[in-house]
Short mmCIF file of C-alpha atoms in Angstrom, two decimals:
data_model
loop_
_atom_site.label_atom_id
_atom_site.label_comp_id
_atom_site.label_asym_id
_atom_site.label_seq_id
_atom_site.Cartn_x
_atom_site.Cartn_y
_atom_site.Cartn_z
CA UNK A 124 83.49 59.55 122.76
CA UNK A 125 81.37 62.51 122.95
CA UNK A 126 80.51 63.98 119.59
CA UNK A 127 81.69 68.07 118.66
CA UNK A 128 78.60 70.07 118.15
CA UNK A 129 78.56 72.22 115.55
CA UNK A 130 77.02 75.63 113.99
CA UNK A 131 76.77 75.77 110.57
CA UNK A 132 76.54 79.96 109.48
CA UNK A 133 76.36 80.67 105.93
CA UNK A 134 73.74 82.44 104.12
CA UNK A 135 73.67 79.99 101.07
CA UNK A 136 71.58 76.97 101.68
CA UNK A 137 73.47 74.70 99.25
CA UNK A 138 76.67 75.72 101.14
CA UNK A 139 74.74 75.24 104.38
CA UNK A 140 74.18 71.16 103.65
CA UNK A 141 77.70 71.17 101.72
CA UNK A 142 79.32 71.72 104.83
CA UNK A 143 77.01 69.80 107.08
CA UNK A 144 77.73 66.91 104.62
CA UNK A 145 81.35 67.32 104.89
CA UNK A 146 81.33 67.55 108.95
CA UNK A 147 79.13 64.72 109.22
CA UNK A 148 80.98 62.04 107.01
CA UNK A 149 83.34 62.32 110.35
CA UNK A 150 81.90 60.06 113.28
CA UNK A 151 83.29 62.57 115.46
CA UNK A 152 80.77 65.36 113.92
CA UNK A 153 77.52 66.71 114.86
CA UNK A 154 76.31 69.35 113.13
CA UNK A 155 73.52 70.64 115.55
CA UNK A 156 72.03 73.16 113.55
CA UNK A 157 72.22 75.87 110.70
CA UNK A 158 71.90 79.23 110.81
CA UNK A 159 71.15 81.85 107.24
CA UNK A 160 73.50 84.97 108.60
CA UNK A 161 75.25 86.48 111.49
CA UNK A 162 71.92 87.76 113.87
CA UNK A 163 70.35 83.97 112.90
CA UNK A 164 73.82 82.43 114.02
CA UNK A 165 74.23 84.66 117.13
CA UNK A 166 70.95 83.44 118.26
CA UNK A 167 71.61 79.85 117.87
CA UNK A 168 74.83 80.00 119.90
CA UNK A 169 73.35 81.23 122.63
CA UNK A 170 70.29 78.53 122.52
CA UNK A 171 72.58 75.71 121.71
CA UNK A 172 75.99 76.18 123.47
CA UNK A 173 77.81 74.78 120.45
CA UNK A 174 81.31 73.68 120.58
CA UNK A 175 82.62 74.79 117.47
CA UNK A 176 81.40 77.61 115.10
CA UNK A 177 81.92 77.57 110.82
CA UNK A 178 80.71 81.13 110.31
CA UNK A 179 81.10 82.37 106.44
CA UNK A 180 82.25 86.15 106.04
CA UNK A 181 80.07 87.26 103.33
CA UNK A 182 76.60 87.30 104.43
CA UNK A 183 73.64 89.58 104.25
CA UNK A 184 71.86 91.32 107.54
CA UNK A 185 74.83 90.78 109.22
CA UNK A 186 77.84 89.74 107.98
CA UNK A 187 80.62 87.58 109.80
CA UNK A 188 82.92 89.82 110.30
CA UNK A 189 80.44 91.88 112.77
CA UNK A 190 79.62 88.42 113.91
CA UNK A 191 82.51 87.03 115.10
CA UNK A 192 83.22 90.54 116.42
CA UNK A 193 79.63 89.91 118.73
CA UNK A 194 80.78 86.46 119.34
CA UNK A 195 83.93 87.12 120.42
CA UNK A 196 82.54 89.55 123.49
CA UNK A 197 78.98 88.15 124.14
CA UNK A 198 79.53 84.34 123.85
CA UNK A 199 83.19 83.01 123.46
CA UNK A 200 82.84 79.77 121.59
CA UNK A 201 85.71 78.87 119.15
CA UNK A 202 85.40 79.81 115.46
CA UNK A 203 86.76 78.67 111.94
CA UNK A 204 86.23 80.97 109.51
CA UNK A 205 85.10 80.45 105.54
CA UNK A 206 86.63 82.70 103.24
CA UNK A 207 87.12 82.99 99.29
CA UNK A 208 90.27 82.58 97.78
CA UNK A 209 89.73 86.50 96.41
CA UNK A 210 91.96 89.59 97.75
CA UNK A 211 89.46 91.53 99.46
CA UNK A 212 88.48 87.39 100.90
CA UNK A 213 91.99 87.04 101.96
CA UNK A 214 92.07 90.29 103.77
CA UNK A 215 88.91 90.11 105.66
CA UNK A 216 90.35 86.62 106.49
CA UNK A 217 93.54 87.65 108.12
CA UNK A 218 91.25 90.97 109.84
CA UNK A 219 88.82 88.34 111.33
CA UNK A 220 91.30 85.26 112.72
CA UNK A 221 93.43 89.18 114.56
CA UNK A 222 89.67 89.33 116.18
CA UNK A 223 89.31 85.87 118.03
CA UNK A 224 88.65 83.60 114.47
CA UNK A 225 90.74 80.37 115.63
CA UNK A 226 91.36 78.85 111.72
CA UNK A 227 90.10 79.40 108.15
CA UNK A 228 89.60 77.26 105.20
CA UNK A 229 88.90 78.65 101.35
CA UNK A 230 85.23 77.99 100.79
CA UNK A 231 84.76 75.47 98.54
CA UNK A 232 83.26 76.67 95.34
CA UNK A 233 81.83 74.86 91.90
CA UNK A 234 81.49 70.98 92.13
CA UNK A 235 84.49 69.73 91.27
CA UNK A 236 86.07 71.67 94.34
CA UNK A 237 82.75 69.94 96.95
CA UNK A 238 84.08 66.44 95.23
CA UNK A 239 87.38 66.98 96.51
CA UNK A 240 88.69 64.83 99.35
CA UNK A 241 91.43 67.29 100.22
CA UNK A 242 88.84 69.89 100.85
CA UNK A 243 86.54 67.38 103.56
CA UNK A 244 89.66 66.38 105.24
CA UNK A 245 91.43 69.60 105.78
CA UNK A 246 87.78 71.88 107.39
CA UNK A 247 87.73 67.86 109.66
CA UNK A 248 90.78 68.78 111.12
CA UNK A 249 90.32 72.57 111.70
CA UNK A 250 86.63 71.95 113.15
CA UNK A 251 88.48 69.23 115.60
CA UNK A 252 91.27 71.53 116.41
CA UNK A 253 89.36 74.20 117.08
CA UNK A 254 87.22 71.96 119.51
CA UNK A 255 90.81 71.80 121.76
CA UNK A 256 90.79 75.71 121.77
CA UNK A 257 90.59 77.44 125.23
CA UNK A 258 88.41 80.92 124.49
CA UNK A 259 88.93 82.01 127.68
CA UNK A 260 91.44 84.40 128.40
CA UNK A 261 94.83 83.65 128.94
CA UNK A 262 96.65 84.17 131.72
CA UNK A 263 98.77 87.35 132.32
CA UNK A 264 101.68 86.92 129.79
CA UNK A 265 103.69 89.12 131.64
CA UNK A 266 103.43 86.65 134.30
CA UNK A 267 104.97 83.88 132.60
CA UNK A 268 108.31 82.98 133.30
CA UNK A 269 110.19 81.94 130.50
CA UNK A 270 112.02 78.94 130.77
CA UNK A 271 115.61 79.05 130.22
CA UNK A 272 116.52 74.64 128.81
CA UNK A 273 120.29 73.21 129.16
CA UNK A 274 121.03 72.43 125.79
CA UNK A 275 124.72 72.29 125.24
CA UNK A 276 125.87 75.00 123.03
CA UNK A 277 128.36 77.15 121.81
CA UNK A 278 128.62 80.45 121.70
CA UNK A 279 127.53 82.83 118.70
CA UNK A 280 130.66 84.32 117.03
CA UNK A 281 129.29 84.96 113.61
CA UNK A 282 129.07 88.48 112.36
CA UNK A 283 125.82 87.32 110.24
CA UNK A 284 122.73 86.43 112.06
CA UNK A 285 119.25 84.37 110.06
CA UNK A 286 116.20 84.18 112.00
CA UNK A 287 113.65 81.49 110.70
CA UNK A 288 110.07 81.20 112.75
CA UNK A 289 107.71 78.46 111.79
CA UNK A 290 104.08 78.70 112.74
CA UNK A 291 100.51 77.27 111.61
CA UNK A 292 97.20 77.62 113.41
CA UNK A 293 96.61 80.64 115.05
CA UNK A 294 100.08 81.97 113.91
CA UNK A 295 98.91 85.01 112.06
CA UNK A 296 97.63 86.74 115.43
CA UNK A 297 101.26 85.72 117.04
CA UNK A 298 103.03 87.21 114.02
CA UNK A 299 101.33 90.14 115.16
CA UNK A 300 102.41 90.12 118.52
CA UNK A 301 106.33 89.70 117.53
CA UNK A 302 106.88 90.68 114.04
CA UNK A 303 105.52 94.80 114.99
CA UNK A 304 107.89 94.71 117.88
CA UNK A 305 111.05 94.22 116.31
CA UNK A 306 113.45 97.59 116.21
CA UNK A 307 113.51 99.57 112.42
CA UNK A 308 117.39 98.55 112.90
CA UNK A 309 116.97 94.45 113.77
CA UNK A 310 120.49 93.29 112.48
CA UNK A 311 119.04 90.08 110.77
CA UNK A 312 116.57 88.88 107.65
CA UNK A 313 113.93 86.85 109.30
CA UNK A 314 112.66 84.10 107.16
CA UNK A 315 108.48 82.92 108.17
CA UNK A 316 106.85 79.99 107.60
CA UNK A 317 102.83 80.31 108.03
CA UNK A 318 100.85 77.51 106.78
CA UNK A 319 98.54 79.03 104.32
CA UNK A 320 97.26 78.63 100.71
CA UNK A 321 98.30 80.93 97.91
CA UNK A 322 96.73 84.32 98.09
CA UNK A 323 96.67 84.81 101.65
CA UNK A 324 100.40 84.89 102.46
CA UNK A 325 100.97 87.99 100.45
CA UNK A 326 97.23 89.88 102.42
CA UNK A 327 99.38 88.86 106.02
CA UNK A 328 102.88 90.23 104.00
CA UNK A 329 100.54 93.68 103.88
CA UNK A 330 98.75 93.52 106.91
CA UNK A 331 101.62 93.20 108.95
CA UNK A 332 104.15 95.43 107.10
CA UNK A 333 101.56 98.22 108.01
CA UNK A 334 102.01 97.80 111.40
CA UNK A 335 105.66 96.81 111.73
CA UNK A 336 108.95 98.97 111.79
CA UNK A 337 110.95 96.25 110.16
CA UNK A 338 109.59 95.58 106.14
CA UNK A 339 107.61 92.78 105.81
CA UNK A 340 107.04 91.43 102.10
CA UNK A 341 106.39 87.73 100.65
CA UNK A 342 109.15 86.44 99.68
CA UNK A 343 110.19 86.40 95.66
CA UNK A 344 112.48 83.64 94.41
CA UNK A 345 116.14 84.75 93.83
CA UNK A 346 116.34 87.94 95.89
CA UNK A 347 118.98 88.80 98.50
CA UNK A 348 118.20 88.92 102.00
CA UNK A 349 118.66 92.07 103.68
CA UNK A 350 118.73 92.85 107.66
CA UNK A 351 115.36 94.31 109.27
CA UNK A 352 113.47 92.58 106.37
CA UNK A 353 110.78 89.61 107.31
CA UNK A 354 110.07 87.46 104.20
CA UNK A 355 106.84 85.14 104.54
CA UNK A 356 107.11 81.87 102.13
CA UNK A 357 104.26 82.24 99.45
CA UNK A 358 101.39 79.76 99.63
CA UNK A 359 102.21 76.55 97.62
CA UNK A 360 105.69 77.21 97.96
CA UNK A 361 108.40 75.71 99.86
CA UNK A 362 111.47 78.47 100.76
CA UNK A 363 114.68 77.78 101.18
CA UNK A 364 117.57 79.77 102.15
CA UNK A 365 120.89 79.73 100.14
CA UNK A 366 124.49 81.31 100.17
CA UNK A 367 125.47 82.95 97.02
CA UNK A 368 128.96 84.30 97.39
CA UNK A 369 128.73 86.54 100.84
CA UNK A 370 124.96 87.09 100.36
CA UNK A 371 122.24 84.92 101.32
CA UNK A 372 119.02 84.59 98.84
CA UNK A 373 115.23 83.43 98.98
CA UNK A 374 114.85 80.13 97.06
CA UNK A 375 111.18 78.96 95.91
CA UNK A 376 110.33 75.79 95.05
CA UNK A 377 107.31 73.57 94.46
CA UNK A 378 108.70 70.43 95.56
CA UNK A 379 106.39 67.28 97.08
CA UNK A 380 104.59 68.87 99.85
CA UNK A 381 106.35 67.98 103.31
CA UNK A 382 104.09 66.06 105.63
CA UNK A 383 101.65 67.46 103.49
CA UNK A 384 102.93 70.95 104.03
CA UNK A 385 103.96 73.13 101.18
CA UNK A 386 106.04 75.33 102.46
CA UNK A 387 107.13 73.37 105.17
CA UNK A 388 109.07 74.88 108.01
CA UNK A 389 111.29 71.63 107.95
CA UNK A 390 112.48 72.89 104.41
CA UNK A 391 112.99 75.90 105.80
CA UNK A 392 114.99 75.13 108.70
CA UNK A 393 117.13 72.61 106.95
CA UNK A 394 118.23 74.64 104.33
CA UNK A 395 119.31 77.32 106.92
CA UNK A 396 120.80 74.41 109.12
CA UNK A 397 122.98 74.01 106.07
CA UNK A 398 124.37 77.92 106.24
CA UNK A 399 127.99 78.07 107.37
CA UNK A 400 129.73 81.17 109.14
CA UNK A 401 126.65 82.27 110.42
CA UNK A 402 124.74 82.68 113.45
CA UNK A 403 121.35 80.54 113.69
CA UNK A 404 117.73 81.04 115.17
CA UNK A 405 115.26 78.85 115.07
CA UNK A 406 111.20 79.66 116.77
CA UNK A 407 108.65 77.46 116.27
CA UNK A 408 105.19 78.86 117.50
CA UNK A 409 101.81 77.93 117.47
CA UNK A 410 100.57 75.00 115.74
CA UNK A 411 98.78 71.55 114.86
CA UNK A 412 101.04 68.86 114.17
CA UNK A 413 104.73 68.59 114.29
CA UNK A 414 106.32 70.41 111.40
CA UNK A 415 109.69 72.21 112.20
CA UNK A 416 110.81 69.77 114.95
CA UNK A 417 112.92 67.45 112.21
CA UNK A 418 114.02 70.93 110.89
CA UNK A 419 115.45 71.92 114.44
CA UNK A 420 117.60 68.44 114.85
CA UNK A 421 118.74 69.22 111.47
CA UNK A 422 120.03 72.63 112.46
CA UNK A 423 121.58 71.64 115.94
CA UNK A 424 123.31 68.46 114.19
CA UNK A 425 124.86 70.75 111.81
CA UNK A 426 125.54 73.23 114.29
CA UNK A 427 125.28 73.14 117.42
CA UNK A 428 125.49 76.50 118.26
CA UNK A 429 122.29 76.93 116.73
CA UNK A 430 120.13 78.51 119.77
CA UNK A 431 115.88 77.05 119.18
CA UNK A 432 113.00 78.98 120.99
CA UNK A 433 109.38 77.37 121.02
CA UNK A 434 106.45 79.35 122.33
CA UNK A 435 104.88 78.07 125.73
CA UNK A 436 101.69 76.26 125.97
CA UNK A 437 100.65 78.92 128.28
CA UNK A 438 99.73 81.47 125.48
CA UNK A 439 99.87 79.15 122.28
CA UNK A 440 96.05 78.92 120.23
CA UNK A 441 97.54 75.05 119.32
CA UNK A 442 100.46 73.18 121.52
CA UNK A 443 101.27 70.41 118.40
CA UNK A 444 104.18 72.17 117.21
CA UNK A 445 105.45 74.01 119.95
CA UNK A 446 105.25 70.63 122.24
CA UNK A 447 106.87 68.41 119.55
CA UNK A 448 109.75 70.89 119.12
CA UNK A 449 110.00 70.99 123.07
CA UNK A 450 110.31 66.94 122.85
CA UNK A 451 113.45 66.69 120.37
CA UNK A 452 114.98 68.15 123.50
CA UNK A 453 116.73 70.42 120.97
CA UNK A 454 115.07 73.48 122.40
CA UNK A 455 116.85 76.56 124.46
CA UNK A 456 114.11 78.49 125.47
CA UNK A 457 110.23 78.17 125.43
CA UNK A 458 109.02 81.38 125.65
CA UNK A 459 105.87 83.49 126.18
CA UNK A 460 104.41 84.66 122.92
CA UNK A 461 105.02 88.43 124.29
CA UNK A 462 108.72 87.83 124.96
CA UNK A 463 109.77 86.25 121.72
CA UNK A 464 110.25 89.61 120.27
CA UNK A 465 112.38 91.01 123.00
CA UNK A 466 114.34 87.42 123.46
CA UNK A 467 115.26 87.68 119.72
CA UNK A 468 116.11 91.39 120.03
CA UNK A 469 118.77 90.06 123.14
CA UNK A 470 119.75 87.22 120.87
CA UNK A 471 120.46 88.58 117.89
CA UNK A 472 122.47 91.84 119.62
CA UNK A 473 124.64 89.55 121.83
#
């Protein structure tokens, strides 16, 4: 099997064979070289062709923001991103995966944090992911043709609609392509799911309440849900939706983590599969792995009038979710990433 190759970018050299370390304890690894900042790094892409790129955001000369920026027009090559855990880290995070980054992982920081398994295993599976990532552009999305699936259903009668979207890698850029298109006056709460440790939830809350008519805000145990709100589950925290008399409230929880998920869009989805008198959606976009899809048989075996959308593989960063979803053969439509705004804005005013 043909090893990934892999640039190393950080300007700290201990963090330079940290990382190297951690790549290479994986057979599947080859970290090819190391580079001290962003002009160093750019220079070794273009010598070395690499497969996958770890580029750090804080960096002297030039930093990776301007980097990936560089990167991202001169020499396409798929990028995971190294951020700290801090607020101003968390934003520049969620600014540099809207400009091309593919992934992210907190940099590790003090020993006990290097020591930690969790840590190696989790940049593994991003660096490998990544390595599936097409840079190239995507086709036309206004030339895909949604596709329209059979699943037997009936019809929404309900005069109160929930909206639930699950999504991991890559799904911050596609909540920016659906959540900003949504109408001030959407007639449903929308309830998100993005894989992401604490900290960074609440920066993509912000970043994409700015640029959305409908109020984006992480979500805070115990409150109501309200119509043209989105509420994104808080890193660490699984969310569940409830029925409290007529209303319908955010639940947090910290729970054992869901195939190692926490929050878990199959939490999510089964606790709105459980809803009664009220009208169910279900999306499920990009993503590694399969988390969601038990959540979506939940829902439909509950109710079957539940109607499930899953982005197409045409314009997702990751298939895994997506695809699995598709399989349970629960799914109504799968959907280009720039329709699922308009396709929930049809469903949700039938």
């Amino acid at each position: 099997m043909k090893s990934i190759r892999v640039l190393v970018i950080d300007d700290s050299a201990f963090m330079r064979k940290v990382i190297k370390d951690m790549l290479e304890s994986d057979q599947r690894i080859q970290v090819i070289a190391t580079a001290r900042n962003g002009e160093d790094g750019i220079r070794k892409i273009k010598k070395l062709s690499p497969d996958v790129v770890t580029l750090d955001i804080h960096m002297p000369v030039m930093d990776g923001i301007t980097a990936l920026q560089y990167i991202m027009g001169e020499c396409p090559v798929p990028v995971v991103m190294l951020s700290s855990a801090t607020a101003e880290g968390a934003d520049k995070t969620l600014q540099a995966i809207s400009n091309g980054a593919v992934d992210f992982i907190t940099k590790p920081s003090g020993s006990l944090s290097i020591e930690n398994g969790q840590i190696t295993k989790e940049i593994i599976s991003k660096v490998i992911a990544a390595s599936g990532v097409s840079i190239a552009e995507k086709p036309e999305e206004t030339k895909i043709q949604s596709t329209d699936i059979p699943v037997q259903n009936r019809k929404q009668t309900y005069s109160r609609t929930i909206v639930t979207i699950g999504t991991s890698t890559g799904g911050p850029r596609a909540l920016q392509q659906v959540i900003p298109c949504l109408p001030a006056d959407f007639s449903a709460p929308i309830l998100i799911v993005q894989h992401m440790p604490p900290g960074f939830t609440k920066s993509l809350a912000e970043r994409l309440n700015s640029m959305s008519a409908v109020h984006v805000k992480e979500a805070v145990h115990g409150e109501i849900l309200e119509d043209g709100t989105a509420y994104i589950a808080p890193g660490n925290y699984h969310m569940h939706v409830k029925k409290r008399g007529i209303a319908m409230v955010v639940e947090l929880s910290q729970k054992e983590p869901v195939n190692g998920h926490r929050p878990s869009v199959d939490v999510l989805f089964e606790s709105a599969g459980e809803l009664d008198q009220t009208n169910k959606i279900a999306v499920i976009l990009t993503g590694m792995g399969s988390d969601g899809s038990n959540g979506i048989k939940r829902m439909k075996t509950k109710d079957p009038s539940t109607i499930t959308i899953a982005e197409s593989e045409k314009t997702a960063v990751i298939y895994g979710m997506p695809k699995s979803a598709v399989k349970t053969n629960c799914v109504n439509h799968i959907v280009a990433l720039n329709q699922v705004a308009d396709t929930l804005e049809n469903l949700v005013n039938v």
